[in-house]
């Protein structure tokens, strides 16, 4: 199981990672977007395998392990919006709506052309019984999806959600 191997590598290298982090500072350390990946000596194939493992863990609703795997993926590539999107989805499934909103906002920040995070933010706000905020999120989602034809399904979902909010 790759997650166990990554955990072991993290334990072995944690002192070195923290030492380097303290030497160069947080910002500079993470500007090197592959800093953790290099410290753990992970190859691209390891990252791909960990991504697949996180997907399987999500499919089996093993949330704690899925979150752990996804957080490693985020640490290995902190600018990859997909991992934040997956983490937000897990938190949404767990009913941790406030946390999911923050993670989805990060996913949106990293990729403003992807309307999906805003669709999920709207869903979270609806679950929290905040229809005004949900409406704003869905409206922003529509605006982005309208500009990107590959997101037609997201556009349709956000449009439907906006129509339904009118009756709340």
Short mmCIF file of C-alpha atoms in Angstrom, two decimals, residues 8-158:
data_model
loop_
_atom_site.label_atom_id
_atom_site.label_comp_id
_atom_site.label_asym_id
_atom_site.label_seq_id
_atom_site.Cartn_x
_atom_site.Cartn_y
_atom_site.Cartn_z
CA UNK A 8 7.08 5.91 6.56
CA UNK A 9 9.13 8.19 4.28
CA UNK A 10 7.55 11.24 5.91
CA UNK A 11 8.47 9.99 9.39
CA UNK A 12 12.06 9.31 8.33
CA UNK A 13 12.47 12.67 6.57
CA UNK A 14 10.40 14.93 8.81
CA UNK A 15 13.39 16.37 10.70
CA UNK A 16 15.18 17.20 7.43
CA UNK A 17 12.03 18.75 5.97
CA UNK A 18 11.47 20.88 9.07
CA UNK A 19 15.14 21.90 9.14
CA UNK A 20 15.02 23.02 5.49
CA UNK A 21 11.71 24.76 6.08
CA UNK A 22 13.17 26.71 8.99
CA UNK A 23 16.34 27.58 7.05
CA UNK A 24 14.69 29.06 3.97
CA UNK A 25 11.30 30.06 5.35
CA UNK A 26 7.83 28.83 4.59
CA UNK A 27 7.21 30.90 1.46
CA UNK A 28 10.51 30.09 -0.21
CA UNK A 29 10.29 26.40 0.72
CA UNK A 30 6.87 25.96 -0.87
CA UNK A 31 7.72 28.11 -3.89
CA UNK A 32 9.70 25.06 -4.88
CA UNK A 33 6.47 23.25 -5.64
CA UNK A 34 8.12 19.85 -5.52
CA UNK A 35 10.01 20.35 -2.24
CA UNK A 36 8.19 17.64 -0.28
CA UNK A 37 8.22 15.31 -3.27
CA UNK A 38 12.00 15.67 -3.51
CA UNK A 39 12.54 15.18 0.22
CA UNK A 40 10.47 12.00 0.19
CA UNK A 41 12.18 10.86 -3.03
CA UNK A 42 8.85 10.24 -4.73
CA UNK A 43 8.76 9.67 -8.46
CA UNK A 44 5.97 10.78 -10.78
CA UNK A 45 4.81 7.16 -10.85
CA UNK A 46 4.51 7.25 -7.04
CA UNK A 47 2.36 10.38 -7.23
CA UNK A 48 0.19 8.75 -9.90
CA UNK A 49 -0.19 5.63 -7.75
CA UNK A 50 -1.06 7.73 -4.67
CA UNK A 51 -3.64 9.64 -6.72
CA UNK A 52 -5.24 6.34 -7.78
CA UNK A 53 -5.12 5.08 -4.21
CA UNK A 54 -6.87 8.22 -2.96
CA UNK A 55 -9.58 7.67 -5.56
CA UNK A 56 -10.11 4.06 -4.44
CA UNK A 57 -10.22 5.14 -0.80
CA UNK A 58 -12.88 7.72 -1.69
CA UNK A 59 -14.88 5.11 -3.59
CA UNK A 60 -14.83 2.88 -0.51
CA UNK A 61 -15.75 5.81 1.75
CA UNK A 62 -12.58 5.41 3.78
CA UNK A 63 -12.52 9.13 4.45
CA UNK A 64 -9.69 9.39 7.00
CA UNK A 65 -7.23 7.51 4.80
CA UNK A 66 -8.45 9.34 1.69
CA UNK A 67 -7.84 12.69 3.38
CA UNK A 68 -4.36 11.59 4.44
CA UNK A 69 -3.48 10.54 0.89
CA UNK A 70 -4.89 13.73 -0.61
CA UNK A 71 -3.00 15.90 1.87
CA UNK A 72 0.23 14.20 0.81
CA UNK A 73 -0.68 14.92 -2.80
CA UNK A 74 -1.29 18.57 -1.91
CA UNK A 75 2.04 18.75 -0.08
CA UNK A 76 3.78 17.26 -3.11
CA UNK A 77 2.13 19.73 -5.48
CA UNK A 78 0.50 22.60 -3.58
CA UNK A 79 -0.53 24.41 -6.76
CA UNK A 80 -2.56 21.56 -8.29
CA UNK A 81 -6.24 22.50 -7.91
CA UNK A 82 -7.50 18.97 -8.60
CA UNK A 83 -6.27 17.66 -5.25
CA UNK A 84 -8.04 20.49 -3.41
CA UNK A 85 -11.19 19.71 -5.37
CA UNK A 86 -11.00 16.06 -4.31
CA UNK A 87 -10.33 17.00 -0.67
CA UNK A 88 -13.29 19.38 -0.69
CA UNK A 89 -15.49 16.65 -2.12
CA UNK A 90 -14.46 14.28 0.68
CA UNK A 91 -15.24 16.93 3.29
CA UNK A 92 -18.59 17.59 1.62
CA UNK A 93 -19.40 13.88 1.76
CA UNK A 94 -18.45 13.85 5.44
CA UNK A 95 -20.81 16.75 6.16
CA UNK A 96 -17.97 19.13 7.05
CA UNK A 97 -19.45 21.93 4.99
CA UNK A 98 -17.54 24.90 6.45
CA UNK A 99 -14.20 23.13 5.92
CA UNK A 100 -15.25 22.04 2.43
CA UNK A 101 -16.09 25.64 1.49
CA UNK A 102 -12.58 26.78 2.42
CA UNK A 103 -10.96 23.97 0.43
CA UNK A 104 -13.19 24.57 -2.60
CA UNK A 105 -12.31 28.27 -2.46
CA UNK A 106 -8.63 27.31 -2.60
CA UNK A 107 -9.33 25.06 -5.60
CA UNK A 108 -11.08 27.98 -7.30
CA UNK A 109 -8.24 30.35 -6.43
CA UNK A 110 -5.75 27.98 -8.08
CA UNK A 111 -7.87 27.50 -11.21
CA UNK A 112 -10.36 30.28 -11.81
CA UNK A 113 -11.44 28.76 -15.13
CA UNK A 114 -12.92 25.67 -13.45
CA UNK A 115 -16.49 26.35 -12.25
CA UNK A 116 -16.84 23.08 -10.28
CA UNK A 117 -15.48 24.39 -6.97
CA UNK A 118 -18.09 27.15 -6.98
CA UNK A 119 -20.84 24.65 -7.74
CA UNK A 120 -19.79 22.68 -4.67
CA UNK A 121 -19.48 25.85 -2.57
CA UNK A 122 -23.10 26.56 -3.48
CA UNK A 123 -24.09 23.04 -2.43
CA UNK A 124 -22.32 23.51 0.91
CA UNK A 125 -24.06 26.81 1.54
CA UNK A 126 -27.41 25.17 0.81
CA UNK A 127 -26.59 22.42 3.32
CA UNK A 128 -25.77 25.13 5.86
CA UNK A 129 -29.09 26.85 5.09
CA UNK A 130 -27.47 29.97 3.63
CA UNK A 131 -29.37 30.42 0.35
CA UNK A 132 -28.06 33.96 -0.32
CA UNK A 133 -24.45 32.78 -0.28
CA UNK A 134 -25.40 29.70 -2.30
CA UNK A 135 -27.04 31.92 -4.90
CA UNK A 136 -23.86 34.01 -5.23
CA UNK A 137 -21.72 30.90 -5.63
CA UNK A 138 -24.03 29.40 -8.26
CA UNK A 139 -24.19 32.72 -10.15
CA UNK A 140 -20.37 32.94 -10.26
CA UNK A 141 -20.26 29.30 -11.32
CA UNK A 142 -22.65 30.04 -14.18
CA UNK A 143 -20.56 32.97 -15.34
CA UNK A 144 -17.41 30.85 -15.54
CA UNK A 145 -19.13 27.81 -17.05
CA UNK A 146 -20.78 29.99 -19.71
CA UNK A 147 -17.32 31.08 -20.87
CA UNK A 148 -16.04 27.50 -21.07
CA UNK A 149 -18.18 25.19 -23.21
CA UNK A 150 -16.44 22.08 -21.84
CA UNK A 151 -18.31 22.76 -18.58
CA UNK A 152 -21.80 22.58 -20.05
CA UNK A 153 -22.95 19.99 -17.49
CA UNK A 154 -21.76 22.19 -14.62
CA UNK A 155 -23.56 25.12 -16.22
CA UNK A 156 -26.78 23.12 -16.34
CA UNK A 157 -26.45 22.02 -12.70
CA UNK A 158 -25.78 25.56 -11.48
#
